[in-house]
Each structure stands twice: as structure tokens, then as C-alpha cells.
PDB file of C-alpha atoms in Angstrom:
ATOM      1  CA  UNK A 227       0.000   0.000   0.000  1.00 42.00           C
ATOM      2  CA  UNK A 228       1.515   3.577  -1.155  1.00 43.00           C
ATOM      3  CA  UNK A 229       1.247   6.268   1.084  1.00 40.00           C
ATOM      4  CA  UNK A 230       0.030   9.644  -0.304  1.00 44.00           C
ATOM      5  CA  UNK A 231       2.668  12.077  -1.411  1.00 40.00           C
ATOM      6  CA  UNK A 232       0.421  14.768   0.993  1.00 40.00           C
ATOM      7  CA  UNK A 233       0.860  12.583   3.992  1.00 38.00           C
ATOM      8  CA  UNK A 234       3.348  13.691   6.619  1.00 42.00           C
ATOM      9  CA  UNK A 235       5.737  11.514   6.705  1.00 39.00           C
ATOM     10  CA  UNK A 236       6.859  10.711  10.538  1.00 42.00           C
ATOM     11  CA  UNK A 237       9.470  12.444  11.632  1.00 49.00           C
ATOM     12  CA  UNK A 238      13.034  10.597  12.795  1.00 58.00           C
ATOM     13  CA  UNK A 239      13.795  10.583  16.921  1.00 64.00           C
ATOM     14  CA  UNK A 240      17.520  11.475  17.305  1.00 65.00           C
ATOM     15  CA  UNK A 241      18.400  10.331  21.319  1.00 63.00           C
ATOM     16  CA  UNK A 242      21.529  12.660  21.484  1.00 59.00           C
ATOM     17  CA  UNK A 243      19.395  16.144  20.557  1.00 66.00           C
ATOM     18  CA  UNK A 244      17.231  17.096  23.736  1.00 68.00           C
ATOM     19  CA  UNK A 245      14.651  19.202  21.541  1.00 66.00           C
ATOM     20  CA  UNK A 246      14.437  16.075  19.164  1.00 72.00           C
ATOM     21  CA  UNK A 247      13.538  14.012  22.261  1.00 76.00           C
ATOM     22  CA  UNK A 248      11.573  16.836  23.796  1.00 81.00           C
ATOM     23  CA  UNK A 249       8.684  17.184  20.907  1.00 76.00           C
ATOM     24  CA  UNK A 250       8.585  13.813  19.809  1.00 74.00           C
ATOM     25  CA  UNK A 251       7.789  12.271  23.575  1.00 79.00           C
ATOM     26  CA  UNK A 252       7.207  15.324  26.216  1.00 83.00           C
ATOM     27  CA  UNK A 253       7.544  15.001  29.998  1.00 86.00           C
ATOM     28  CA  UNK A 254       7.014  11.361  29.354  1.00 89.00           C
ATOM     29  CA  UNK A 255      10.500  11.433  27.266  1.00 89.00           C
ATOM     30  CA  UNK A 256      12.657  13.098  29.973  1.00 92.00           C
ATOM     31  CA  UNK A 257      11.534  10.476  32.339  1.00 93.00           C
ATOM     32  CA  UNK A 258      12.388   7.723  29.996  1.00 91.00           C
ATOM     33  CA  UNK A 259      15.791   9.279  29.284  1.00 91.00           C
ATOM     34  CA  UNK A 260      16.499   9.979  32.786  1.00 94.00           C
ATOM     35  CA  UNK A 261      15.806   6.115  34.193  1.00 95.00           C
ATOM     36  CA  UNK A 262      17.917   5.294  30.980  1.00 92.00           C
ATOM     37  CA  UNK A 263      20.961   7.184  31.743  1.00 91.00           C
ATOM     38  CA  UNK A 264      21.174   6.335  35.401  1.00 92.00           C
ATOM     39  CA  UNK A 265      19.966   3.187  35.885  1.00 90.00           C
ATOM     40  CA  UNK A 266      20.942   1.751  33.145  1.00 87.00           C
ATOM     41  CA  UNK A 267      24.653   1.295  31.684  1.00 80.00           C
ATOM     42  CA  UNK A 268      23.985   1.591  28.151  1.00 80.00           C
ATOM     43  CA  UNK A 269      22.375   4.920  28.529  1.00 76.00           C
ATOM     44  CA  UNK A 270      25.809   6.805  29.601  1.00 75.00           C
ATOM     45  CA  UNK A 271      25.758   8.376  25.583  1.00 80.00           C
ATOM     46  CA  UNK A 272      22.264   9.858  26.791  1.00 79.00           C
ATOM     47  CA  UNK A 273      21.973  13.816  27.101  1.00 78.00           C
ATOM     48  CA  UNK A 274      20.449  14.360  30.509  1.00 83.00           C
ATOM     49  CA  UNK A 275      22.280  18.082  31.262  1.00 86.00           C
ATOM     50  CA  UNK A 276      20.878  19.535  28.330  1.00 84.00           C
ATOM     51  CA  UNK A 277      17.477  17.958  28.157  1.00 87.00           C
ATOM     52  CA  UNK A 278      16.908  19.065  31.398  1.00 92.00           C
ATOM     53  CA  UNK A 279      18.045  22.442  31.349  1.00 89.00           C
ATOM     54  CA  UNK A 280      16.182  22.339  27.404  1.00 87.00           C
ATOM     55  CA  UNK A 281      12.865  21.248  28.813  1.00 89.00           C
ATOM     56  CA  UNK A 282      13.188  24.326  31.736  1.00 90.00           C
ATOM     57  CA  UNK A 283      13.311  26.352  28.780  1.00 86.00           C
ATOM     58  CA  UNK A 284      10.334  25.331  27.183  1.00 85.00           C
ATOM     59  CA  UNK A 285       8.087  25.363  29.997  1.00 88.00           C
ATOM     60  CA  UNK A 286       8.106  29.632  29.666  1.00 84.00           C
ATOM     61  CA  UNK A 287       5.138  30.337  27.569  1.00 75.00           C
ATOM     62  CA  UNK A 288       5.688  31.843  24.287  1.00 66.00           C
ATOM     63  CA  UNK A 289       8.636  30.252  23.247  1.00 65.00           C
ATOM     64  CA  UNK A 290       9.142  28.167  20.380  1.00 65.00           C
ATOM     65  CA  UNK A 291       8.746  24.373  20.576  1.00 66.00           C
ATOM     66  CA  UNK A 292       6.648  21.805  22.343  1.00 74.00           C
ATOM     67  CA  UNK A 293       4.992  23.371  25.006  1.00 78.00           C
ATOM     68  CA  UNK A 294       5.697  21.867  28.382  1.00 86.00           C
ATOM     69  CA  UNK A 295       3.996  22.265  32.015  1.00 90.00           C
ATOM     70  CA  UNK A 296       6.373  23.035  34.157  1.00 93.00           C
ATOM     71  CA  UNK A 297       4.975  20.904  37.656  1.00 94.00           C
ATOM     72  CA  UNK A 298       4.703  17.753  35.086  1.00 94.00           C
ATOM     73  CA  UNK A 299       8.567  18.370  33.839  1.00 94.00           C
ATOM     74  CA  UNK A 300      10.149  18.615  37.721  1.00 96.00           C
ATOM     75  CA  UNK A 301       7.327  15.257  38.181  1.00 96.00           C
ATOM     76  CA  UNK A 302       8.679  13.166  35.375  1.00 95.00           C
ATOM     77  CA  UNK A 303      12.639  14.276  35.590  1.00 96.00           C
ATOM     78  CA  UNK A 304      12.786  13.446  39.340  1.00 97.00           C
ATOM     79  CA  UNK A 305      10.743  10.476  39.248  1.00 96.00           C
ATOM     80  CA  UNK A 306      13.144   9.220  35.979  1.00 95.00           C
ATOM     81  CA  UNK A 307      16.509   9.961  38.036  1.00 96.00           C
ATOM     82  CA  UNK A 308      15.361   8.280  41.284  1.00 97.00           C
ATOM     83  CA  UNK A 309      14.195   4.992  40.009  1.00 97.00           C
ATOM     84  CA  UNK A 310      16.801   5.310  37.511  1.00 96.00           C
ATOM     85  CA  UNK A 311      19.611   5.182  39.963  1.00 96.00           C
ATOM     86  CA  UNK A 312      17.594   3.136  42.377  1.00 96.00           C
ATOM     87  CA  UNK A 313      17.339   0.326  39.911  1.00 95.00           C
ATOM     88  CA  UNK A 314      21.152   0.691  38.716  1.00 93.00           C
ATOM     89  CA  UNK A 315      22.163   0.086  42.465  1.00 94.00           C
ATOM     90  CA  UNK A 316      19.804  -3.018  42.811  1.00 93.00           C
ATOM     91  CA  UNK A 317      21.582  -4.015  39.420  1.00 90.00           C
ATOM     92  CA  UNK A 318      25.185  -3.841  40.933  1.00 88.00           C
ATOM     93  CA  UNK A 319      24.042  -5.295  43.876  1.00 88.00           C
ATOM     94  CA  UNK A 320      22.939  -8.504  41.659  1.00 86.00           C
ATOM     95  CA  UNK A 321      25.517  -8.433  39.329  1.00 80.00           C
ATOM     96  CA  UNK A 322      28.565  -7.121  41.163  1.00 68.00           C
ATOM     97  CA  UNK A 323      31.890  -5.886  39.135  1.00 67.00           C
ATOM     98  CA  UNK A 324      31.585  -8.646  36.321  1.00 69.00           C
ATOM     99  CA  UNK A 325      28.166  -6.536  35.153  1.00 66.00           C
ATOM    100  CA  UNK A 326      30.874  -3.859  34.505  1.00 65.00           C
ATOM    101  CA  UNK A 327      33.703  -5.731  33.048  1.00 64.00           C
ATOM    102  CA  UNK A 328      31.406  -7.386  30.348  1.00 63.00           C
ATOM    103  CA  UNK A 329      31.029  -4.081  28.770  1.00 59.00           C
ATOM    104  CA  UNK A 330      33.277  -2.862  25.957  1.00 55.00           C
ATOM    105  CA  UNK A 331      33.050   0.863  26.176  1.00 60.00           C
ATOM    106  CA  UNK A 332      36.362   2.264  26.893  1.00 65.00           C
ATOM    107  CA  UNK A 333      34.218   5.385  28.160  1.00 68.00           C
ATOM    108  CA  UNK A 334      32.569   3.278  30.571  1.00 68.00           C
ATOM    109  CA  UNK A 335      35.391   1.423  32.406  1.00 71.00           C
ATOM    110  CA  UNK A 336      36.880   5.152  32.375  1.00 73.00           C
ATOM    111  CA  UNK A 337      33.462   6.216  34.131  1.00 71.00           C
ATOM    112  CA  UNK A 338      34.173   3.722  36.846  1.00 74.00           C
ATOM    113  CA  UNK A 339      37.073   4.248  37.493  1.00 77.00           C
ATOM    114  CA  UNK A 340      36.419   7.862  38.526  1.00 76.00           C
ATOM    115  CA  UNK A 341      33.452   6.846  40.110  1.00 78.00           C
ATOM    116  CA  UNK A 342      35.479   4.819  42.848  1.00 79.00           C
ATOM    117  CA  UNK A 343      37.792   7.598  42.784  1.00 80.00           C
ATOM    118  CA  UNK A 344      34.826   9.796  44.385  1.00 79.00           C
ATOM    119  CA  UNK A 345      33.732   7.096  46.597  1.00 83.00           C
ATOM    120  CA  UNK A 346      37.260   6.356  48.201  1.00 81.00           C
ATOM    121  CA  UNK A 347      38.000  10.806  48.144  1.00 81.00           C
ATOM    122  CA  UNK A 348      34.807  11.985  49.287  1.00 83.00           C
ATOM    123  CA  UNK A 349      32.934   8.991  50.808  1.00 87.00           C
ATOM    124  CA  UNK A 350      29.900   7.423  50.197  1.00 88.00           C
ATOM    125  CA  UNK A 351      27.050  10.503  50.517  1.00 89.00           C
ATOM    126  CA  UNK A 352      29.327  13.465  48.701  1.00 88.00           C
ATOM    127  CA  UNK A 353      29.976  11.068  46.118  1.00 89.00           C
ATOM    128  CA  UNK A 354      26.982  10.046  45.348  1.00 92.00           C
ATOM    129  CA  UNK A 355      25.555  13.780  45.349  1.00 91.00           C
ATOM    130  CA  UNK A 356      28.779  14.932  42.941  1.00 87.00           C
ATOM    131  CA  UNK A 357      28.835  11.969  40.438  1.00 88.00           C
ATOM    132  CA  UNK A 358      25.015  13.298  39.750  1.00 91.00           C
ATOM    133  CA  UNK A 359      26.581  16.318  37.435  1.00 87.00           C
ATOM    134  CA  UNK A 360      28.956  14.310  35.786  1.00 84.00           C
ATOM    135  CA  UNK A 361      28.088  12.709  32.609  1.00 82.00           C
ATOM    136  CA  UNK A 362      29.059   8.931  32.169  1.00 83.00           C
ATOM    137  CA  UNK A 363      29.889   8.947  35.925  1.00 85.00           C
ATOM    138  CA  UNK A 364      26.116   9.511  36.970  1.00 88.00           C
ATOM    139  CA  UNK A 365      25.809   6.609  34.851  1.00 89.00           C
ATOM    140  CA  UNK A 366      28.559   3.722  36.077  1.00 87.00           C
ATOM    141  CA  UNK A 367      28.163   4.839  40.000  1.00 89.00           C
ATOM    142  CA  UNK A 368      24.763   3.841  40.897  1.00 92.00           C
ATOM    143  CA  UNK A 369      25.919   0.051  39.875  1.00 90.00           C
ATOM    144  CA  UNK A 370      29.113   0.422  41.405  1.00 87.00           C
ATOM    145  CA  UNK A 371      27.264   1.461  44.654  1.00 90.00           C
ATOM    146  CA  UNK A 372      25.786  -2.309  44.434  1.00 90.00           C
ATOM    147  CA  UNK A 373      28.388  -4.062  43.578  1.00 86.00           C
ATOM    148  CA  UNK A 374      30.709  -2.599  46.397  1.00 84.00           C
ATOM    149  CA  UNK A 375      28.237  -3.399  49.156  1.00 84.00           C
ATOM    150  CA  UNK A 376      27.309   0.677  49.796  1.00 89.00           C
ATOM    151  CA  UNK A 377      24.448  -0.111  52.408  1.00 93.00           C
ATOM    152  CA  UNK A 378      20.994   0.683  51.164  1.00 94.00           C
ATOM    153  CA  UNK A 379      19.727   2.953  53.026  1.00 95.00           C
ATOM    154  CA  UNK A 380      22.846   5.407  52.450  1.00 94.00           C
ATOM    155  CA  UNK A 381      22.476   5.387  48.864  1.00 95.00           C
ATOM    156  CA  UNK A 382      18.672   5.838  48.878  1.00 96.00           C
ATOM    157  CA  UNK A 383      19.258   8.890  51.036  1.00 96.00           C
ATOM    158  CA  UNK A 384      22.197  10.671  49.086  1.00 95.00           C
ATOM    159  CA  UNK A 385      20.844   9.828  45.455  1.00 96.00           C
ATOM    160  CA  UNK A 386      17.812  10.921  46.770  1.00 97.00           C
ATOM    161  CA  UNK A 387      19.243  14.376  47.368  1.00 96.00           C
ATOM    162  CA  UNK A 388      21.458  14.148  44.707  1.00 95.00           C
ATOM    163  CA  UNK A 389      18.864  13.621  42.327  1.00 96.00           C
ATOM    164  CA  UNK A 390      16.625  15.968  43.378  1.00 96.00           C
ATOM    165  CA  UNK A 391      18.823  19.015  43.326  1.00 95.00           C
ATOM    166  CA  UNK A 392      20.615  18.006  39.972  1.00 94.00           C
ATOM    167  CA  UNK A 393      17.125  17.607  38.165  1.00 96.00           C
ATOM    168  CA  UNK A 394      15.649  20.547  39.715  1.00 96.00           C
ATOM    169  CA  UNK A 395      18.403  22.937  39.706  1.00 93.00           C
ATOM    170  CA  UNK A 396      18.975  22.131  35.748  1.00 92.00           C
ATOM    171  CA  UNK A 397      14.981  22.316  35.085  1.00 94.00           C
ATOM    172  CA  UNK A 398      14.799  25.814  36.865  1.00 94.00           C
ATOM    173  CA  UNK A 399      17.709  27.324  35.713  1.00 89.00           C
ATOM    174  CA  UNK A 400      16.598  27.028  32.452  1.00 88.00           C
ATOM    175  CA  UNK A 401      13.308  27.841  33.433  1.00 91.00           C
ATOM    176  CA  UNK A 402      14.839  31.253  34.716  1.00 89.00           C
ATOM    177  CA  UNK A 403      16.676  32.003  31.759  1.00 84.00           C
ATOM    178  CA  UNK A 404      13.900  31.509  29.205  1.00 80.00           C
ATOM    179  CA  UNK A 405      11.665  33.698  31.702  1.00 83.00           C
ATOM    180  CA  UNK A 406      13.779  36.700  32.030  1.00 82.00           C
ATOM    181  CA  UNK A 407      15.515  36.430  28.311  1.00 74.00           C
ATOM    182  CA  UNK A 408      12.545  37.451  25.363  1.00 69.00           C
ATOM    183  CA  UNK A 409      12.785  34.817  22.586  1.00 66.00           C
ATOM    184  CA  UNK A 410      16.001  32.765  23.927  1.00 61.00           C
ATOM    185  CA  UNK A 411      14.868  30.015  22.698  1.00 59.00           C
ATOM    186  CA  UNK A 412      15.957  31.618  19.163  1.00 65.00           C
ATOM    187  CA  UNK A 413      19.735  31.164  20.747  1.00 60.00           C
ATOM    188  CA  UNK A 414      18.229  27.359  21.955  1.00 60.00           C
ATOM    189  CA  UNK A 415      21.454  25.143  20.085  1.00 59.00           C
ATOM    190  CA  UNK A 416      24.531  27.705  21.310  1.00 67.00           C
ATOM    191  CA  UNK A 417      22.810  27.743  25.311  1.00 65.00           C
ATOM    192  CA  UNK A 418      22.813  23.523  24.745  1.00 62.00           C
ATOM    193  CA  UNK A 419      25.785  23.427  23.924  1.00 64.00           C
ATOM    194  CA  UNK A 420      27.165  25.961  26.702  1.00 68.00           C
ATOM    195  CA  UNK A 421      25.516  23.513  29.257  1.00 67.00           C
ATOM    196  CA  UNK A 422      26.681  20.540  27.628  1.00 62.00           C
ATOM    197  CA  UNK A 423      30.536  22.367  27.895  1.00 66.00           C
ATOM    198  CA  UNK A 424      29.953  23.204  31.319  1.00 65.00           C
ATOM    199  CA  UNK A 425      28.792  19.969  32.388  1.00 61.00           C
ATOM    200  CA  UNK A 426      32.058  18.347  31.119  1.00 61.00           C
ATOM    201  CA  UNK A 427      34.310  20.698  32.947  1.00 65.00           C
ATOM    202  CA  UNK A 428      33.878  18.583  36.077  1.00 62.00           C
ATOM    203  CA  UNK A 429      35.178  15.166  34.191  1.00 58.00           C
ATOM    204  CA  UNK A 430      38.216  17.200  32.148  1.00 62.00           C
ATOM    205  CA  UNK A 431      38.880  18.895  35.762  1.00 65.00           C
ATOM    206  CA  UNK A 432      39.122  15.056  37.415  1.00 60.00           C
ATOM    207  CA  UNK A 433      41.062  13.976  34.104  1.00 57.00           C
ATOM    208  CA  UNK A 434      43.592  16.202  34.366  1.00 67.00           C
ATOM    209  CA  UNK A 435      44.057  15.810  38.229  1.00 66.00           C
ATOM    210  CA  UNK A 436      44.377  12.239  37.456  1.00 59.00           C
ATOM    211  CA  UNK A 437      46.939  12.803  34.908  1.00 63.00           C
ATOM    212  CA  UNK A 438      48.775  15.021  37.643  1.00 68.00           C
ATOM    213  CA  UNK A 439      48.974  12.016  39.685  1.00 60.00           C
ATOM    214  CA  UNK A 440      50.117   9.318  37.503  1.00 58.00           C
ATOM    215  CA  UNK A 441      53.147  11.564  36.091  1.00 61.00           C
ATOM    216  CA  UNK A 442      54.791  11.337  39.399  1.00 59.00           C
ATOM    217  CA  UNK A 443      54.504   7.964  39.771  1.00 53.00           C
ATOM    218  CA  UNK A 444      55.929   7.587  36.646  1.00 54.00           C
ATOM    219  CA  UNK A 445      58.611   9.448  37.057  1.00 54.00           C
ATOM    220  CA  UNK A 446      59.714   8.021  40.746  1.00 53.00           C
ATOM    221  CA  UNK A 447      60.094   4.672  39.148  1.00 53.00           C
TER     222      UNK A 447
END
């Protein structure tokens, strides 16, 4: 059966552009997206920074884009990180470190390691709460949490908090800006890609600390 030159033809999803996600799925997409990226290792490539801070935007009437209630946005991206990282943890717990080493992705094994670089320099609850605003690391710690035994009720707690003030904070912010800025959303791929920048500084910053501390080692040997 031919379909109608007329017809609109459906348009594609792309997972890595937060307004792609945004208008094809909603609220109901930054939930998705969310559980994906933290609860579930093969959603580390997912964009959670700027979909979150993307959706803020959009929730200011008048702009240009899917139009998106504000209350259900805060509703769906908390409810997406908590479960997400909730149901990572339970993962880890089940699976332990071989979950991890069965994966391929150089940028995951690079995740983890940084993630029990935060866990052994900041403990448990501050590393929970800080691996929230790094990308990939948000991802790999919630399993690691399982697999190294972190008790249960200490990881509910901080990734509650965590959670709560990464999705909020990003939803609000750009909530803010699209409120007090006429027609930002005109500027909507340069701010995305300022967030997305500014979301990586924290990994290049714990990258290049890293490096700092392997080049003496080298050296004394």
C-alpha cells in the first residue's frame, strides 16, 4: 500500500538532541531518558544536562517548541533519576563488578574508574551527590554502589538528594533564563551546547588531576 505524497511523513527521533527528544515524547521522554541514563549502563551516551536544562526552557510560555507544564517536567525528571539510579544500584548489587567488566566501552570502564575515585576521596554521601553532574559517571556509579556493598539505606538517602537538586536545579535554571531572556529560545542550540561544555568541565577537571597524579609515579620509578 503507497502512502500519499500529501501525507506527513513521521518524523526521525535522534536520542543525542534534547529538543528532538523533547517534541517527539514530552515530559514522558525526559523520564524515559532519565531512568535510561542512570539506571541503566547503556544509557551513559544519553543527554540528561541539556534535556533538562532544554525542557526548563520550554516550559516559559511563548517560546518556540513543544509546550511543556512546568509541575509535570520537575514530576517526570525526578521520578526518571530516582528509580533510575535506584534500579542501577539493585543491578550492581545482583551483578557485582563482572556486570561492569562485560562491557566494551572504553568510556565506561573510564566512568568507573572515577566513580570509585569519588567514593574512596569523598565517601559514600558526597559522592553520590557529585557523580550526579557528571556525565558517564552519573551513569557507572549507581551500579558500582551495588556491587561494592554501599548499604541501602545510604544510597537511597544521598541519590535521593542528589537527584533531586541536579534535576531541579537544571529544570529551573533554564526555566529562569527563558523567563527573564525574550525569545532565547531563538539562541536554543549555542545555550545547549554551553551547558553541555559546562557539564564536562567537572570530568576534564578530574582527568587532568588524574593525569597530575600518575606523572609522578611515573617518574619516581
Amino acid at each position: 500500500m503507497s502512502v500519499p505524497l500529501s501525507a506527513p511523513l513521521p518524523l526521525a527521533v535522534n536520542p543525542l538532541d534534547a529538543g528532538s527528544l523533547l517534541s517527539a515524547f514530552g515530559a514522558l521522554g525526559i523520564a524515559v531518558v532519565l531512568f535510561a541514563e542512570t539506571g541503566l549502563l547503556v544509557g551513559f551516551f544519553l543527554p540528561g544536562d541539556s534535556l533538562l536544562f532544554t525542557a526548563g526552557l520550554l516550559c516559559v510560555s511563548g517560546t518556540h517548541g513543544p509546550a511543556l507544564s512546568l509541575p509535570q517536567v520537575l514530576a517526570a525528571a525526578v521520578a526518571g533519576a530516582l528509580v533510575g539510579a535506584q534500579t542501577g544500584y539493585w543491578i550492581g548489587r545482583r551483578g557485582g563488578r563482572a556486570l561492569l567488566a562485560r562491557r566494551s566501552s572504553g568510556r565506561l570502564h573510564e566512568g568507573a574508574v572515577r566513580a570509585e575515585e569519588l567514593l574512596a576521596r569523598y565517601g559514600h554521601g558526597r559522592a553520590i551527590v557529585l557523580a550526579r553532574f557528571v556525565p558517564v559517571v552519573r551513569t557507572v556509579l549507581n551500579p558500582l554502589a551495588g556491587a561494592l556493598n554501599v548499604p541501602a539505606r545510604v544510597f537511597a538517602l544521598w541519590q535521593t538528594v542528589g537527584g533531586v537538586v541536579w534535576t531541579v536545579g537544571l529544570v529551573l535554571a533554564g526555566y529562569a533564563l527563558g523567563s527573564s531572556v525574550p525569545d532565547v529560545d531563538r539562541y536554543l542550540l549555542p545555550i545547549v551546547a554551553l551547558v553541555v561544555a559546562v557539564s564536562l568541565i567537572p570530568l576534564a577537571a578530574e582527568l587532568l588531576r588524574a593525569r597530575a597524579r600518575r606523572t609522578p609515579e611515573g617518574d619516581s620509578q
